[in-house]
mmCIF file of C-alpha atoms and ligand atoms in Angstrom:
data_model
loop_
_atom_site.group_PDB
_atom_site.id
_atom_site.type_symbol
_atom_site.label_atom_id
_atom_site.label_comp_id
_atom_site.label_asym_id
_atom_site.label_seq_id
_atom_site.Cartn_x
_atom_site.Cartn_y
_atom_site.Cartn_z
ATOM 1 C CA MET G 1 0.000 0.000 0.000
ATOM 2 C CA ARG G 2 1.496 3.358 -1.028
ATOM 3 C CA ILE G 3 0.515 5.188 2.158
ATOM 4 C CA SER G 4 2.654 7.410 4.396
ATOM 5 C CA THR G 5 2.066 9.217 7.654
ATOM 6 C CA ILE G 6 4.224 12.206 8.575
ATOM 7 C CA HIS G 7 4.361 13.722 12.026
ATOM 8 C CA ARG G 8 6.288 16.974 11.999
ATOM 9 C CA HIS G 9 6.695 18.867 15.271
ATOM 10 C CA THR G 10 8.609 22.161 15.718
ATOM 11 C CA ASN G 11 8.306 25.153 18.054
ATOM 12 C CA GLU G 12 6.137 26.739 15.377
ATOM 13 C CA THR G 13 3.836 23.970 14.148
ATOM 14 C CA ASP G 14 2.592 20.487 14.965
ATOM 15 C CA ILE G 15 1.437 18.614 11.871
ATOM 16 C CA THR G 16 0.170 15.094 11.324
ATOM 17 C CA LEU G 17 -0.501 14.197 7.682
ATOM 18 C CA THR G 18 -1.511 10.905 6.061
ATOM 19 C CA LEU G 19 -1.409 10.427 2.294
ATOM 20 C CA SER G 20 -2.584 7.472 0.212
ATOM 21 C CA LEU G 21 -1.399 7.650 -3.397
ATOM 22 C CA ASP G 22 -3.964 5.131 -4.597
ATOM 23 C CA GLY G 23 -7.040 6.674 -2.973
ATOM 24 C CA SER G 24 -10.317 8.096 -4.208
ATOM 25 C CA GLY G 25 -10.072 11.720 -3.107
ATOM 26 C CA LYS G 26 -11.285 11.243 0.456
ATOM 27 C CA HIS G 27 -10.057 14.104 2.648
ATOM 28 C CA ASP G 28 -10.172 15.544 6.156
ATOM 29 C CA ILE G 29 -8.064 18.693 6.225
ATOM 30 C CA GLN G 30 -7.785 21.147 9.124
ATOM 31 C CA THR G 31 -4.819 23.512 9.190
ATOM 32 C CA GLY G 32 -6.528 26.487 10.799
ATOM 33 C CA VAL G 33 -6.046 28.396 7.540
ATOM 34 C CA GLY G 34 -9.307 28.124 5.582
ATOM 35 C CA PHE G 35 -8.038 28.814 2.085
ATOM 36 C CA LEU G 36 -5.063 26.475 2.578
ATOM 37 C CA ASP G 37 -7.574 23.722 3.502
ATOM 38 C CA HIS G 38 -9.457 24.593 0.304
ATOM 39 C CA LEU G 39 -6.308 24.297 -1.882
ATOM 40 C CA LEU G 40 -5.195 21.017 -0.271
ATOM 41 C CA THR G 41 -8.696 19.650 -0.852
ATOM 42 C CA HIS G 42 -8.261 20.376 -4.572
ATOM 43 C CA ILE G 43 -5.020 18.343 -4.596
ATOM 44 C CA ALA G 44 -6.807 15.412 -2.915
ATOM 45 C CA VAL G 45 -9.972 15.488 -5.028
ATOM 46 C CA HIS G 46 -8.341 16.146 -8.420
ATOM 47 C CA GLY G 47 -5.374 13.894 -7.682
ATOM 48 C CA LEU G 48 -7.538 11.055 -6.349
ATOM 49 C CA PHE G 49 -5.358 10.975 -3.243
ATOM 50 C CA ASP G 50 -6.783 10.220 0.196
ATOM 51 C CA LEU G 51 -5.419 12.960 2.452
ATOM 52 C CA THR G 52 -5.811 13.848 6.108
ATOM 53 C CA VAL G 53 -4.049 16.883 7.570
ATOM 54 C CA GLN G 54 -4.206 18.033 11.187
ATOM 55 C CA ALA G 55 -2.063 21.130 11.712
ATOM 56 C CA VAL G 56 -1.756 23.371 14.731
ATOM 57 C CA GLY G 57 0.450 26.355 13.960
ATOM 58 C CA ASP G 58 1.572 29.624 15.571
ATOM 59 C CA LEU G 59 -1.227 31.621 13.879
ATOM 60 C CA HIS G 60 -0.840 34.362 16.509
ATOM 61 C CA VAL G 61 2.378 35.162 14.588
ATOM 62 C CA ASP G 62 0.864 34.749 11.071
ATOM 63 C CA THR G 63 0.039 31.936 8.655
ATOM 64 C CA HIS G 64 3.579 31.627 7.181
ATOM 65 C CA HIS G 65 4.923 28.725 9.283
ATOM 66 C CA THR G 66 1.682 26.735 8.987
ATOM 67 C CA ILE G 67 1.608 27.091 5.186
ATOM 68 C CA GLU G 68 5.310 26.348 4.726
ATOM 69 C CA ASP G 69 5.446 23.411 7.138
ATOM 70 C CA THR G 70 2.301 21.838 5.676
ATOM 71 C CA ALA G 71 3.953 21.989 2.236
ATOM 72 C CA LEU G 72 7.135 20.403 3.658
ATOM 73 C CA ALA G 73 5.116 17.628 5.324
ATOM 74 C CA LEU G 74 3.088 16.969 2.145
ATOM 75 C CA GLY G 75 6.250 16.722 0.040
ATOM 76 C CA GLN G 76 7.817 14.342 2.561
ATOM 77 C CA ALA G 77 4.661 12.209 2.464
ATOM 78 C CA PHE G 78 4.901 11.863 -1.339
ATOM 79 C CA ASP G 79 8.608 11.011 -1.086
ATOM 80 C CA GLU G 80 7.984 8.304 1.520
ATOM 81 C CA ALA G 81 4.849 6.871 -0.148
ATOM 82 C CA LEU G 82 6.714 6.538 -3.466
ATOM 83 C CA GLY G 83 9.466 4.447 -1.868
ATOM 84 C CA ASP G 84 12.227 3.731 -4.401
ATOM 85 C CA ARG G 85 9.878 5.072 -7.079
ATOM 86 C CA SER G 86 9.924 1.785 -8.986
ATOM 87 C CA GLY G 87 7.244 1.270 -11.615
ATOM 88 C CA ILE G 88 5.876 4.822 -11.615
ATOM 89 C CA VAL G 89 5.212 7.028 -14.638
ATOM 90 C CA ARG G 90 7.489 9.608 -12.917
ATOM 91 C CA MET G 91 6.522 12.708 -14.973
ATOM 92 C CA GLY G 92 3.222 14.456 -15.524
ATOM 93 C CA SER G 93 1.758 17.742 -16.633
ATOM 94 C CA ALA G 94 -1.653 19.389 -16.934
ATOM 95 C CA TYR G 95 -3.312 22.550 -18.111
ATOM 96 C CA VAL G 96 -6.341 23.398 -15.978
ATOM 97 C CA PRO G 97 -8.744 26.309 -16.498
ATOM 98 C CA MET G 98 -10.849 27.785 -13.729
ATOM 99 C CA ASP G 99 -13.310 30.097 -15.455
ATOM 100 C CA GLU G 100 -11.172 33.027 -16.773
ATOM 101 C CA SER G 101 -7.946 31.652 -15.240
ATOM 102 C CA LEU G 102 -5.567 29.121 -16.777
ATOM 103 C CA ALA G 103 -2.706 27.296 -15.017
ATOM 104 C CA PHE G 104 -0.081 24.821 -16.173
ATOM 105 C CA VAL G 105 1.896 22.445 -13.934
ATOM 106 C CA ALA G 106 4.616 19.946 -14.824
ATOM 107 C CA VAL G 107 6.272 17.576 -12.339
ATOM 108 C CA ASP G 108 9.192 15.128 -12.506
ATOM 109 C CA PHE G 109 9.864 12.886 -9.493
ATOM 110 C CA SER G 110 13.516 12.931 -10.491
ATOM 111 C CA GLY G 111 14.916 12.845 -6.979
ATOM 112 C CA ARG G 112 16.247 16.375 -7.436
ATOM 113 C CA PRO G 113 14.359 19.257 -5.789
ATOM 114 C CA CYS G 114 13.728 22.230 -8.076
ATOM 115 C CA ALA G 115 10.789 24.640 -8.302
ATOM 116 C CA VAL G 116 9.952 27.218 -10.969
ATOM 117 C CA THR G 117 6.846 29.313 -10.414
ATOM 118 C CA GLN G 118 5.348 32.070 -12.530
ATOM 119 C CA GLY G 119 2.171 34.104 -12.209
ATOM 120 C CA GLN G 120 0.797 37.555 -11.597
ATOM 121 C CA TRP G 121 -1.326 37.887 -8.447
ATOM 122 C CA HIS G 122 -3.724 40.802 -8.224
ATOM 123 C CA GLY G 123 -3.963 41.207 -4.464
ATOM 124 C CA PRO G 124 -1.812 40.587 -1.343
ATOM 125 C CA VAL G 125 -3.942 37.821 0.181
ATOM 126 C CA ILE G 126 -6.579 35.178 -0.620
ATOM 127 C CA GLY G 127 -8.452 34.557 2.600
ATOM 128 C CA GLN G 128 -5.557 34.250 5.094
ATOM 129 C CA VAL G 129 -3.058 33.043 2.473
ATOM 130 C CA PRO G 130 -0.602 35.741 1.319
ATOM 131 C CA THR G 131 -0.209 35.383 -2.463
ATOM 132 C CA THR G 132 3.593 35.588 -1.926
ATOM 133 C CA LEU G 133 3.356 32.253 -0.079
ATOM 134 C CA ILE G 134 1.906 30.314 -3.021
ATOM 135 C CA PRO G 135 5.311 30.130 -4.792
ATOM 136 C CA HIS G 136 6.830 29.397 -1.363
ATOM 137 C CA PHE G 137 4.401 26.470 -0.900
ATOM 138 C CA ILE G 138 5.490 25.034 -4.265
ATOM 139 C CA GLU G 139 9.207 25.474 -3.438
ATOM 140 C CA SER G 140 8.823 23.854 -0.001
ATOM 141 C CA PHE G 141 6.828 20.950 -1.472
ATOM 142 C CA ALA G 142 9.416 20.377 -4.242
ATOM 143 C CA ALA G 143 12.242 20.368 -1.676
ATOM 144 C CA THR G 144 10.920 17.466 0.420
ATOM 145 C CA ALA G 145 9.202 15.636 -2.464
ATOM 146 C CA ARG G 146 12.612 15.646 -4.190
ATOM 147 C CA ALA G 147 10.868 16.598 -7.422
ATOM 148 C CA ASN G 148 11.052 19.187 -10.154
ATOM 149 C CA VAL G 149 7.858 21.258 -10.005
ATOM 150 C CA HIS G 150 7.009 23.911 -12.597
ATOM 151 C CA ALA G 151 3.867 25.768 -11.565
ATOM 152 C CA ASN G 152 2.595 28.560 -13.770
ATOM 153 C CA VAL G 153 -0.482 30.726 -13.631
ATOM 154 C CA LEU G 154 -0.650 31.771 -17.293
ATOM 155 C CA TYR G 155 -3.391 34.387 -16.810
ATOM 156 C CA GLY G 156 -6.508 35.206 -14.848
ATOM 157 C CA ARG G 157 -8.487 38.028 -13.237
ATOM 158 C CA ASP G 158 -9.473 36.580 -9.866
ATOM 159 C CA ASP G 159 -6.794 35.348 -7.432
ATOM 160 C CA HIS G 160 -9.116 32.698 -5.916
ATOM 161 C CA HIS G 161 -9.654 31.243 -9.394
ATOM 162 C CA GLN G 162 -5.942 31.454 -10.250
ATOM 163 C CA ALA G 163 -4.945 29.568 -7.086
ATOM 164 C CA GLU G 164 -7.639 26.943 -7.654
ATOM 165 C CA ALA G 165 -6.544 26.396 -11.272
ATOM 166 C CA LEU G 166 -2.947 25.989 -10.057
ATOM 167 C CA PHE G 167 -3.726 23.485 -7.285
ATOM 168 C CA LYS G 168 -6.174 21.491 -9.433
ATOM 169 C CA ALA G 169 -3.410 21.287 -12.071
ATOM 170 C CA LEU G 170 -0.957 20.229 -9.350
ATOM 171 C CA GLY G 171 -3.354 17.496 -8.184
ATOM 172 C CA ARG G 172 -3.900 16.115 -11.691
ATOM 173 C CA THR G 173 -0.183 16.276 -12.465
ATOM 174 C CA LEU G 174 0.829 14.496 -9.245
ATOM 175 C CA ASP G 175 -1.753 11.797 -10.000
ATOM 176 C CA ALA G 176 -0.330 11.270 -13.498
ATOM 177 C CA ALA G 177 3.302 11.200 -12.287
ATOM 178 C CA THR G 178 2.734 8.846 -9.334
ATOM 179 C CA MET G 179 0.622 6.368 -11.281
ATOM 180 C CA ILE G 180 2.035 2.858 -11.664
ATOM 181 C CA ASP G 181 2.853 2.049 -15.312
ATOM 182 C CA PRO G 182 2.468 -1.718 -15.772
ATOM 183 C CA ARG G 183 4.729 -1.629 -18.820
ATOM 184 C CA ARG G 184 7.635 -0.731 -16.480
ATOM 185 C CA ALA G 185 7.282 -4.090 -14.776
ATOM 186 C CA GLY G 186 8.331 -2.569 -11.478
ATOM 187 C CA ASN G 187 11.547 -1.079 -12.789
ATOM 188 C CA VAL G 188 12.782 2.366 -11.745
ATOM 189 C CA PRO G 189 12.007 4.823 -14.594
ATOM 190 C CA SER G 190 15.535 6.159 -14.905
ATOM 191 C CA THR G 191 18.580 5.518 -17.097
ATOM 192 C CA LYS G 192 20.574 5.831 -13.850
ATOM 193 C CA GLY G 193 18.595 2.967 -12.340
ATOM 194 C CA SER G 194 17.707 4.967 -9.209
ATOM 195 C CA LEU G 195 15.810 8.174 -8.308
HETATM 196 MN MN1 LIG S 1 -13.167 27.910 -4.385
#
């Protein structure tokens, strides 16, 4: 079973996260940051991952640590659930529209962390999520997932829509990249033989 549970505890946050790669989109997500819960739900539902997240963060400071540490825990969960990454498709990409917004995401579970994000945000925050932290979420996720993640908001008018398009595209892309490809017969999809 490709399931992992991460418990991450620091002076700033206490996070318990369980991820099943071969789920059906079931989710129970409580981080204390409403719009972050909403975005993580899009990853679960559009990625067909089962995901539970219980986070208690230092929100009296701001939402930064909670958002960053949840991304780090989610990336670590993908890394652990993938194991030696044998038999997976490894790469994926998706364009996803959300009304007037369009996003594109591409992922490679190469074993090397790298994040490239692009997009114009129209306001400073969406709910309690500063728009400056959306690229930071992607970078933190890529670091612990040991993956290349290219996340682009191509255009849009409404920041809520832009963020939703981006996280729906991330969910679909992660689903495509983590899928088992029977033609690989359990081999690691790499000329190097390891990821
Ligand atoms: Mn929404």
